Short mmCIF file of C-alpha atoms in Angstrom, two decimals:
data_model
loop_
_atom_site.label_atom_id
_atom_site.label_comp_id
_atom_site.label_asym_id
_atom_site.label_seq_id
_atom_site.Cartn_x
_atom_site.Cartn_y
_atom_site.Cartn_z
CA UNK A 1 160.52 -12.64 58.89
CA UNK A 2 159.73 -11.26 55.97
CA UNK A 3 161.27 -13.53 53.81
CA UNK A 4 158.79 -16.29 55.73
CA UNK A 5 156.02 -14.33 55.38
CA UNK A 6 156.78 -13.92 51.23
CA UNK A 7 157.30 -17.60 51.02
CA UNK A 8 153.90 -18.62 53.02
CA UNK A 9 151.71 -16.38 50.57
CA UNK A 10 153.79 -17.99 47.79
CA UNK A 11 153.07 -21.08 48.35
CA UNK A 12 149.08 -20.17 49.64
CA UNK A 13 149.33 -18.64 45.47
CA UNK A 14 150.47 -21.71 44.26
CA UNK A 15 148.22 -23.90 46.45
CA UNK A 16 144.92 -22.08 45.09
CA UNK A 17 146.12 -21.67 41.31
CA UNK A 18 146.60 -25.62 41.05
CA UNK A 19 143.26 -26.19 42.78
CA UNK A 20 142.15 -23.89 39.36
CA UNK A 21 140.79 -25.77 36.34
CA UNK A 22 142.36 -25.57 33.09
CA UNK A 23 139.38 -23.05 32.01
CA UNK A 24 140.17 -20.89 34.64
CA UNK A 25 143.79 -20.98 34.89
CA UNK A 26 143.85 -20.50 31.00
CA UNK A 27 141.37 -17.69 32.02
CA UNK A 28 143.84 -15.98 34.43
CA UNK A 29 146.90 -16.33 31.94
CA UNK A 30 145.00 -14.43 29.64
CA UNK A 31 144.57 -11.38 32.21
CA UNK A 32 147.81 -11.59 33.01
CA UNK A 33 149.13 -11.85 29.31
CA UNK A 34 146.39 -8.13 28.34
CA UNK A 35 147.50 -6.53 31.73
CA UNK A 36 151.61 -6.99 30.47
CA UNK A 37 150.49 -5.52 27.48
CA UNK A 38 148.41 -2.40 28.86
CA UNK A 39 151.72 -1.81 31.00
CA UNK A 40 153.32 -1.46 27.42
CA UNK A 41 154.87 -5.07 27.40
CA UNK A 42 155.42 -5.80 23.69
CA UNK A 43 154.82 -9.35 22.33
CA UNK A 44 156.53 -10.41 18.94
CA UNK B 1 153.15 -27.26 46.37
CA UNK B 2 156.43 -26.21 45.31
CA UNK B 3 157.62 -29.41 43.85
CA UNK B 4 154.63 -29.30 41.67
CA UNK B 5 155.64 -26.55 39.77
CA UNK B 6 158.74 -28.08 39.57
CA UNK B 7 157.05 -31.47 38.03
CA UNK B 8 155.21 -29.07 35.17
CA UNK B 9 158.12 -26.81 34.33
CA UNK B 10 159.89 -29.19 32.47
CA UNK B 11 156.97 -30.06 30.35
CA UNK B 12 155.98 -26.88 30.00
CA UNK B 13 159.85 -25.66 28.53
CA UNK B 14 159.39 -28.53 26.08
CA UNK B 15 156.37 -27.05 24.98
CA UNK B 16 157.97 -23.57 24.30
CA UNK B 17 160.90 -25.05 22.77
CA UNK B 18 158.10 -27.29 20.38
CA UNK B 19 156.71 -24.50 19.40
CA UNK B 20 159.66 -22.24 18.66
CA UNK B 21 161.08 -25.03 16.89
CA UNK B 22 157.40 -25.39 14.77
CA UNK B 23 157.44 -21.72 13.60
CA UNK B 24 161.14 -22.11 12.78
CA UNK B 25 160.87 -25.19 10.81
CA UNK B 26 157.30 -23.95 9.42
CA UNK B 27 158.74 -20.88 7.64
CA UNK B 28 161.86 -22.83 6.45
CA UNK B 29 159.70 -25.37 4.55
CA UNK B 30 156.40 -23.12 3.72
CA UNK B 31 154.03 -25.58 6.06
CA UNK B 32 151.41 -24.58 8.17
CA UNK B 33 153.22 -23.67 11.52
CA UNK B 34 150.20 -24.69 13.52
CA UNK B 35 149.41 -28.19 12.03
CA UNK B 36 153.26 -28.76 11.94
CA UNK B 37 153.07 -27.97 15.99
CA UNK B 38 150.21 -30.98 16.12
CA UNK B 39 152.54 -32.80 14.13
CA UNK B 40 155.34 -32.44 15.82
CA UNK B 41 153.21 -33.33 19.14
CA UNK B 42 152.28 -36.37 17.06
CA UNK B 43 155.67 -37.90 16.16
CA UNK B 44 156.84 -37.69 19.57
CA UNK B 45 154.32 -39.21 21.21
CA UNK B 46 154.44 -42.06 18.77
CA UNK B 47 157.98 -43.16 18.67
CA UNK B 48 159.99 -42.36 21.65
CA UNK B 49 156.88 -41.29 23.49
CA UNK B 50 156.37 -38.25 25.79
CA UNK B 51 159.38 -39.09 28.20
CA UNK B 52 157.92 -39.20 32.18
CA UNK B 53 159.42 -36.01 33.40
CA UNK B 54 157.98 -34.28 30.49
CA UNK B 55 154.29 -35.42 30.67
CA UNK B 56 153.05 -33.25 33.43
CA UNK B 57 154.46 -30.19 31.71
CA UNK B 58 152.43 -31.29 29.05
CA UNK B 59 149.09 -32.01 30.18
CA UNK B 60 149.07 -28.26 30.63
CA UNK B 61 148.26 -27.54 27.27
CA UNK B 62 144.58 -27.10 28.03
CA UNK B 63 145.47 -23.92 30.12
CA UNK B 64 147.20 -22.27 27.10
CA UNK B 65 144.34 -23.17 24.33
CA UNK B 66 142.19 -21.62 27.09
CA UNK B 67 144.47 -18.62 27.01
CA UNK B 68 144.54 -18.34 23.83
CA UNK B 69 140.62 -18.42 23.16
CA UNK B 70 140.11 -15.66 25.85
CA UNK B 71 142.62 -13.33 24.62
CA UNK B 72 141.37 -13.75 21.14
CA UNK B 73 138.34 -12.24 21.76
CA UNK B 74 140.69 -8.71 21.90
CA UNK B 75 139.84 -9.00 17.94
CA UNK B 76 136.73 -9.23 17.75
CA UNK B 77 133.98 -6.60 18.86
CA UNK B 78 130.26 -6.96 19.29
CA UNK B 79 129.51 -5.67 15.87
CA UNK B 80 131.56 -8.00 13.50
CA UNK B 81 130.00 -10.94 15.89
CA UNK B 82 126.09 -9.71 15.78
CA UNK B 83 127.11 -8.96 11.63
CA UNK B 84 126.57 -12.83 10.64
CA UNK B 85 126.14 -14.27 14.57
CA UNK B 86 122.32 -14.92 13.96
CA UNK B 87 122.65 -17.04 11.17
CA UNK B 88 125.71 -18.61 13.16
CA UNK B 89 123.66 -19.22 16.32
CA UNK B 90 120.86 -20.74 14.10
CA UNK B 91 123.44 -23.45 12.00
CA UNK B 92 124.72 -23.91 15.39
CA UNK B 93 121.79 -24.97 17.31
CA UNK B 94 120.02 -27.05 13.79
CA UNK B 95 123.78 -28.48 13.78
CA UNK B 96 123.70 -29.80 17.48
CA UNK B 97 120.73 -30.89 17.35
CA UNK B 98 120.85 -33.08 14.63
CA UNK B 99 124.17 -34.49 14.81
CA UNK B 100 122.21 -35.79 18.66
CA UNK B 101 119.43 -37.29 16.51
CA UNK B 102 121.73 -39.28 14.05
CA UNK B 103 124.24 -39.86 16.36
CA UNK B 104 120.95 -41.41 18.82
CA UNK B 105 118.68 -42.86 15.43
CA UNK B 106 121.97 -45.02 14.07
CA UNK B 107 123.37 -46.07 17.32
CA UNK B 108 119.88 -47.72 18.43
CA UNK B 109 118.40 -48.86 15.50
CA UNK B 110 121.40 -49.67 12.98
CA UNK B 111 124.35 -50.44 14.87
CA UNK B 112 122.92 -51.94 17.90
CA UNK B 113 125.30 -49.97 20.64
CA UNK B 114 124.05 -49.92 23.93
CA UNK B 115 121.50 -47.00 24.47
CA UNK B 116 124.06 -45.21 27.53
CA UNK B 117 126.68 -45.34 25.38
CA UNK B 118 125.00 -43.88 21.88
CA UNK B 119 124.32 -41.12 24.72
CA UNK B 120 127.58 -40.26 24.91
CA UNK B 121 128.18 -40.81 21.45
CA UNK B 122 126.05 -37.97 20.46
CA UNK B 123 126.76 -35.58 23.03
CA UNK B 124 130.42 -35.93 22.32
CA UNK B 125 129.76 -35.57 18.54
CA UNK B 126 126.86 -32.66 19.00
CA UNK B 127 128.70 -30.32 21.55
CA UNK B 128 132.26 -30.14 22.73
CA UNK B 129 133.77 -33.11 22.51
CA UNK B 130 135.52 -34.95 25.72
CA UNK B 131 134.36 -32.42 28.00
CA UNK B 132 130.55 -33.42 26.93
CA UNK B 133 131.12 -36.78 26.95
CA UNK B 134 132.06 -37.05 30.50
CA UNK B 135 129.31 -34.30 31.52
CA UNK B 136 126.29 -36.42 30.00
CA UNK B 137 128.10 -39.65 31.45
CA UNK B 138 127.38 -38.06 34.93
CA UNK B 139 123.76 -37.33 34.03
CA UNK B 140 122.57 -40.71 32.78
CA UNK B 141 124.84 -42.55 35.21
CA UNK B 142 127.34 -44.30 32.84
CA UNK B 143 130.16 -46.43 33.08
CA UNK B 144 133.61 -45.59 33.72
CA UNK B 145 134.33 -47.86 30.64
CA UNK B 146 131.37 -46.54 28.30
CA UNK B 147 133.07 -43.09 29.18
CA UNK B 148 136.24 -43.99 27.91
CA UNK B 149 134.88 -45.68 25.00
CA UNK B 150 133.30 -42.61 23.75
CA UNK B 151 135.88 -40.19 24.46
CA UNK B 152 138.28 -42.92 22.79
CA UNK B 153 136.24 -42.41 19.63
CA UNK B 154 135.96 -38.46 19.76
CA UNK B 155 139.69 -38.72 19.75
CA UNK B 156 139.62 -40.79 16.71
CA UNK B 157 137.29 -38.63 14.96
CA UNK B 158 139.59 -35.32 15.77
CA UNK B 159 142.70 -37.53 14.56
CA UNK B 160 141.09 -37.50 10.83
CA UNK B 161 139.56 -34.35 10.88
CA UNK B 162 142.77 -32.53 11.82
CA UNK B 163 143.95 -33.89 8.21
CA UNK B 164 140.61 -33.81 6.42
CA UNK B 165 139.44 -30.39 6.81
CA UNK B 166 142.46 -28.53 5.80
CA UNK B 167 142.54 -30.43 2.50
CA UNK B 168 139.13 -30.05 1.79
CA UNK B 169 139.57 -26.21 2.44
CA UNK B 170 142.28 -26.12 0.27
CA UNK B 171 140.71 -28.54 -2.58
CA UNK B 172 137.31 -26.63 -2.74
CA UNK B 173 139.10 -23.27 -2.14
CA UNK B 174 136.71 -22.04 0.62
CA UNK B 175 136.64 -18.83 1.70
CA UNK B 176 137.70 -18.10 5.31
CA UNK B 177 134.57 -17.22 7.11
CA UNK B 178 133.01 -20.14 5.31
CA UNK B 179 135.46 -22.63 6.18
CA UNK B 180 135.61 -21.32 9.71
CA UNK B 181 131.45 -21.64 10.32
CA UNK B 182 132.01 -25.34 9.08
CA UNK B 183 134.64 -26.23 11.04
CA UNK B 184 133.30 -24.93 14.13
CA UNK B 185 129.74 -26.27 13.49
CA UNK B 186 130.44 -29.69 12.49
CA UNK B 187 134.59 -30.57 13.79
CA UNK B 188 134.22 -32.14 17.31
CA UNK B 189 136.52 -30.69 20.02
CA UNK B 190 137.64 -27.14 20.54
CA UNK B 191 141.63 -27.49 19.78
CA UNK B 192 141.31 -29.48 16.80
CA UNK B 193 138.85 -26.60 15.06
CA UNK B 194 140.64 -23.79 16.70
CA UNK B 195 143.89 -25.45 15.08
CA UNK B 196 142.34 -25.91 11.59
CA UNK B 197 140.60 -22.92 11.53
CA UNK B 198 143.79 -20.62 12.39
CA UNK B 199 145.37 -23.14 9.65
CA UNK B 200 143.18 -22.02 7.19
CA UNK B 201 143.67 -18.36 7.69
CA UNK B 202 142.93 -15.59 10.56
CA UNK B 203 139.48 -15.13 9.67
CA UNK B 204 138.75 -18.73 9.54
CA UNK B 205 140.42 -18.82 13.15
CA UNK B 206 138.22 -16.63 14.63
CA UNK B 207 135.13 -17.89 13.09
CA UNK B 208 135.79 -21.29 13.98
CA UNK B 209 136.16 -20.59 17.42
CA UNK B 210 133.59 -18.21 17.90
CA UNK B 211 131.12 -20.50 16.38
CA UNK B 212 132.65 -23.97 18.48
CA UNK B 213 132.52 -21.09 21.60
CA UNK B 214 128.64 -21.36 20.70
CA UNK B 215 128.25 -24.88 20.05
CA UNK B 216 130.00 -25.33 23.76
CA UNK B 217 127.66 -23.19 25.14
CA UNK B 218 125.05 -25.57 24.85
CA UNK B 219 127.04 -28.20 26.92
CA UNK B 220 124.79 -27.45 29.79
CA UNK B 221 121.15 -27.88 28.04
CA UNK B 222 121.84 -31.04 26.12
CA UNK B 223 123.41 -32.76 29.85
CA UNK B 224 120.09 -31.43 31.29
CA UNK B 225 118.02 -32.86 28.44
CA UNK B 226 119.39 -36.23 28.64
CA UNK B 227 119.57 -35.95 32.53
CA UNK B 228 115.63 -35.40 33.00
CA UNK B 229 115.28 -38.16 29.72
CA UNK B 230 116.84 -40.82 31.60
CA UNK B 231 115.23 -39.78 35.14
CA UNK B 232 111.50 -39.86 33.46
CA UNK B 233 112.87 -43.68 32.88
CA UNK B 234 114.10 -43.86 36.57
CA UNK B 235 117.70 -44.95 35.15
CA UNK B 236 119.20 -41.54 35.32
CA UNK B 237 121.82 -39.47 38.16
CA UNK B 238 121.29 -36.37 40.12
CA UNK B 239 122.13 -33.39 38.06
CA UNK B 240 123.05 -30.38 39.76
CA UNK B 241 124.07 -26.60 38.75
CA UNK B 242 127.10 -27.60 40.18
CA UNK B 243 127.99 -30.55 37.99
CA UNK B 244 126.59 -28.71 34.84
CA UNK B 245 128.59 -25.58 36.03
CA UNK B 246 132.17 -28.09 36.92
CA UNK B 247 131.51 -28.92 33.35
CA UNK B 248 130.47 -25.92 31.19
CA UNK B 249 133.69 -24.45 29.35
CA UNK B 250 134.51 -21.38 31.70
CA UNK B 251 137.02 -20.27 29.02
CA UNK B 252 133.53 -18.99 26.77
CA UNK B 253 133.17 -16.46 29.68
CA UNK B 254 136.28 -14.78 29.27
CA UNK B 255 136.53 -14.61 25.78
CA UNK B 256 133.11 -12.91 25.97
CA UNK B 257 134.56 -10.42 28.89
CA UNK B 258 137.21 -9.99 26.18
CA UNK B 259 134.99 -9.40 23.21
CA UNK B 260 133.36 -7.19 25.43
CA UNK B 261 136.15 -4.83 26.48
CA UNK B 262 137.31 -4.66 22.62
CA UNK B 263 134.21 -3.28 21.61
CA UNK B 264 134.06 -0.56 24.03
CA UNK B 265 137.32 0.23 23.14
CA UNK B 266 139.62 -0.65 26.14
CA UNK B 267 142.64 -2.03 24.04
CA UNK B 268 144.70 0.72 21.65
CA UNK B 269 145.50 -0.58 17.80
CA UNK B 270 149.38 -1.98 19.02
CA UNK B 271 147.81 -3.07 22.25
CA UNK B 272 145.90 -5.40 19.96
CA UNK B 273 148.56 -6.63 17.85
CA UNK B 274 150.50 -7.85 20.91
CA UNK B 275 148.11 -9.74 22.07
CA UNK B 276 146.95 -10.85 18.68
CA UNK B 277 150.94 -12.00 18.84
CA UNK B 278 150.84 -13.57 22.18
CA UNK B 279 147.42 -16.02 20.75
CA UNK B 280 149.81 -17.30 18.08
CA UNK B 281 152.47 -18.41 20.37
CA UNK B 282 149.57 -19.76 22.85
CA UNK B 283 148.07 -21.80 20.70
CA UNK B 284 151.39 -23.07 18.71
CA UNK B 285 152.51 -24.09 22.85
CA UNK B 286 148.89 -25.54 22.99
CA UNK B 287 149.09 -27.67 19.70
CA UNK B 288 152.60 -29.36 20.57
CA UNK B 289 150.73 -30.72 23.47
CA UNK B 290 147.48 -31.61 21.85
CA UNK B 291 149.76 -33.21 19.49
CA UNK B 292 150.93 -35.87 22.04
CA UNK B 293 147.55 -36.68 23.27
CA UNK B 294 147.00 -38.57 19.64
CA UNK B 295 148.41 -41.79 20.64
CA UNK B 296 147.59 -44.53 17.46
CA UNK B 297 147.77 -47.05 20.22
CA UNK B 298 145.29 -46.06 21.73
CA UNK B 299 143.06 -45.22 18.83
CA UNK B 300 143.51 -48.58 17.43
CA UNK B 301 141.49 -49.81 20.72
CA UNK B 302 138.78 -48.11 19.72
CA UNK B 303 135.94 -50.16 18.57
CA UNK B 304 134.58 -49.76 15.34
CA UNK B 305 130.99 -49.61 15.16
CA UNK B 306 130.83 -46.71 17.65
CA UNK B 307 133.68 -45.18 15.31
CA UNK B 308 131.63 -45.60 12.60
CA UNK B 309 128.48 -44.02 14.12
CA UNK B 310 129.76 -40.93 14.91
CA UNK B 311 131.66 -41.08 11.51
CA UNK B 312 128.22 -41.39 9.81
CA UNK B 313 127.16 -38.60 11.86
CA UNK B 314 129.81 -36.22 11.51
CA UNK B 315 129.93 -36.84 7.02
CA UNK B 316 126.30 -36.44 6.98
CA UNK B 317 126.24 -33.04 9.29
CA UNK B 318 129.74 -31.71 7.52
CA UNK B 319 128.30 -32.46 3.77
CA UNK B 320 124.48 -30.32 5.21
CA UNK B 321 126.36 -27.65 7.42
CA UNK B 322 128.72 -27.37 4.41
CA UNK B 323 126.04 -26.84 1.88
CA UNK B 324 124.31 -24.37 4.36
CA UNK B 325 127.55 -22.25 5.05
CA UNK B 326 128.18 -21.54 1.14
CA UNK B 327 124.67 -20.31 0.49
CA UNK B 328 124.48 -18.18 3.48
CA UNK B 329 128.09 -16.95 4.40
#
């Protein structure tokens, strides 16, 4: 059940980041990228 | 949705490994890592060419420049931008808006190119390259083929300037903020300066793109002034926020929501180096990919009169916004 439920909201993820443009997919990589590093994530 | 993921990855890995293998090869030989990325981008394209599986991976290489952009706005704060940003804004806007004239004045009157597509011409050499070009091409109601055309030459025009500006930096020994205002005022599309400037040296990097950032954020009132030109001659499209806003470079926003967030002093010293880090790797995965979109095929189709416009154009505003930048930076 859950296992369903993880894969639906997966693919829902998935579905709405490839309706993204590259501006704002580029945009969200970037949050992602400064939130790794505020959780102390250390890039070389 | 799955299996499209699965089509990129693949792609995407070859990016990574292009760009490890660029830094590698970069500090073995003592060459530029970033132009060797392009370069590397370059040569495959143009012998075996970018093999089918690969080619959706690649395409993505838009996303990471637009990574890269945002985060690198972590550097800068309000203060170093406001420091020299009039005088930036001002090139900027005298730079835009006569590369449009030229671009418009030789197109009609010397060359004899078709008065849609000297449209494009100039609002691909003015503002942001590609990304203009197909923006005023929906305003003034274009053709699919005049499109192409004009986005053909833009790529031509990045293909030299890639090589150009970095040995004209290096012949006239330019300093970095200077070389970076020039770049970003008078280069045409965003990767290409972001890749020379960064070439240059880090302050040239961030001066580049802040002033290109600037230059793109003008996408929107040069559409709307050709859209309303062409309508007050009943040969123009509808232009709506939407199309202007489907077209304006969201990436701008975030690296101002970055810039922002440095300056009030939301990211720690080694916070900053990380991410400073993580921009280098973006935009060395970005530059294997822009790399492969320089095809010499398909610049050779490229006709040459249009070529030569914007080449007129782009010598005459590089030799001015040149001048400009070394008395006032």
């Amino acid at each position: 059940m859950d296992g369903d439920r993880i894969d639906g909201l997966g693919r829902r993820a998935i579905g709405r980041w490839c309706a993204l443009d590259a501006d704002w997919q580029g945009s969200l990589v970037a949050l992602a990228i400064a939130a790794a590093v505020a959780f102390g994530v250390e890039i070389p | 949705m799955i299996a499209a993921v699965g089509r990129a990855l693949p792609g995407i890995v070859a990016l990574c490994l292009g760009a490890l293998a660029a830094r590698w090869f970069a500090a073995l030989v003592g060459i530029n890592e970033l132009l060797l990325a392009i370069g590397l981008g370059v040569a495959l394209a143009n012998t075996v060419g970018v093999p089918d599986p690969l080619r959706v991976g690649m395409e993505t290489h838009d996303v990471w420049l637009a990574a890269g952009i945002v985060l690198l706005g972590s550097s800068l704060t309000v203060g170093s931008v406001l420091e020299t940003g009039s005088s930036v804004l001002l090139l900027v806007v005298a730079a835009v808006t006569g590369t449009v004239f030229i671009v418009e004045a030789v197109a009609r009157n010397v060359a004899g190119v078709t008065e849609r597509l000297g449209s494009l011409l100039a609002a691909g050499a003015g503002i942001c390259g590609v990304s203009a070009v197909v923006a005023v091409g929906g305003a003034v109601r274009a053709k699919e083929t005049q499109i192409a055309y004009a986005a053909g030459v833009v790529l031509l025009v990045d293909a030299v300037t890639i090589v150009v500006y970095p040995i004209v930096g290096s012949v006239l020994d330019l300093p970095g903020t200077v070389f970076g205002v020039w770049a970003g005022v008078s280069m045409l599309s965003t990767g290409p300066v972001v890749a020379v400037g960064f070439a240059h040296s880090e302050v040239a990097g961030e001066w580049a793109t802040l002033t290109k950032l600037a230059r793109n954020a003008l996408i929107g009132a040069v559409a709307l002034g050709y859209a309303s030109y062409y309508a007050r001659r009943g040969s123009g499209g509808p232009t709506s926020v939407r199309m202007l806003w489907a077209n304006f470079p969201k990436f701008v926003l975030g690296f101002l929501a970055f810039v922002g967030l440095a300056s009030v002093g939301v990211f720690a010293p080694e916070q900053r180096a990380s991410m400073a880090s993580a921009v280098d790797w973006l935009f060395l995965v970005a530059f294997v990919g822009l790399g492969t979109e320089i095809r010499v095929a398909d610049l050779r189709r490229t006709g040459v009169v249009p070529a030569l416009v914007v080449f007129t154009a782009v010598s005459i505003v590089s030799v001015l916004s040149l001048s400009v930048a070394l008395a006032v930076f």
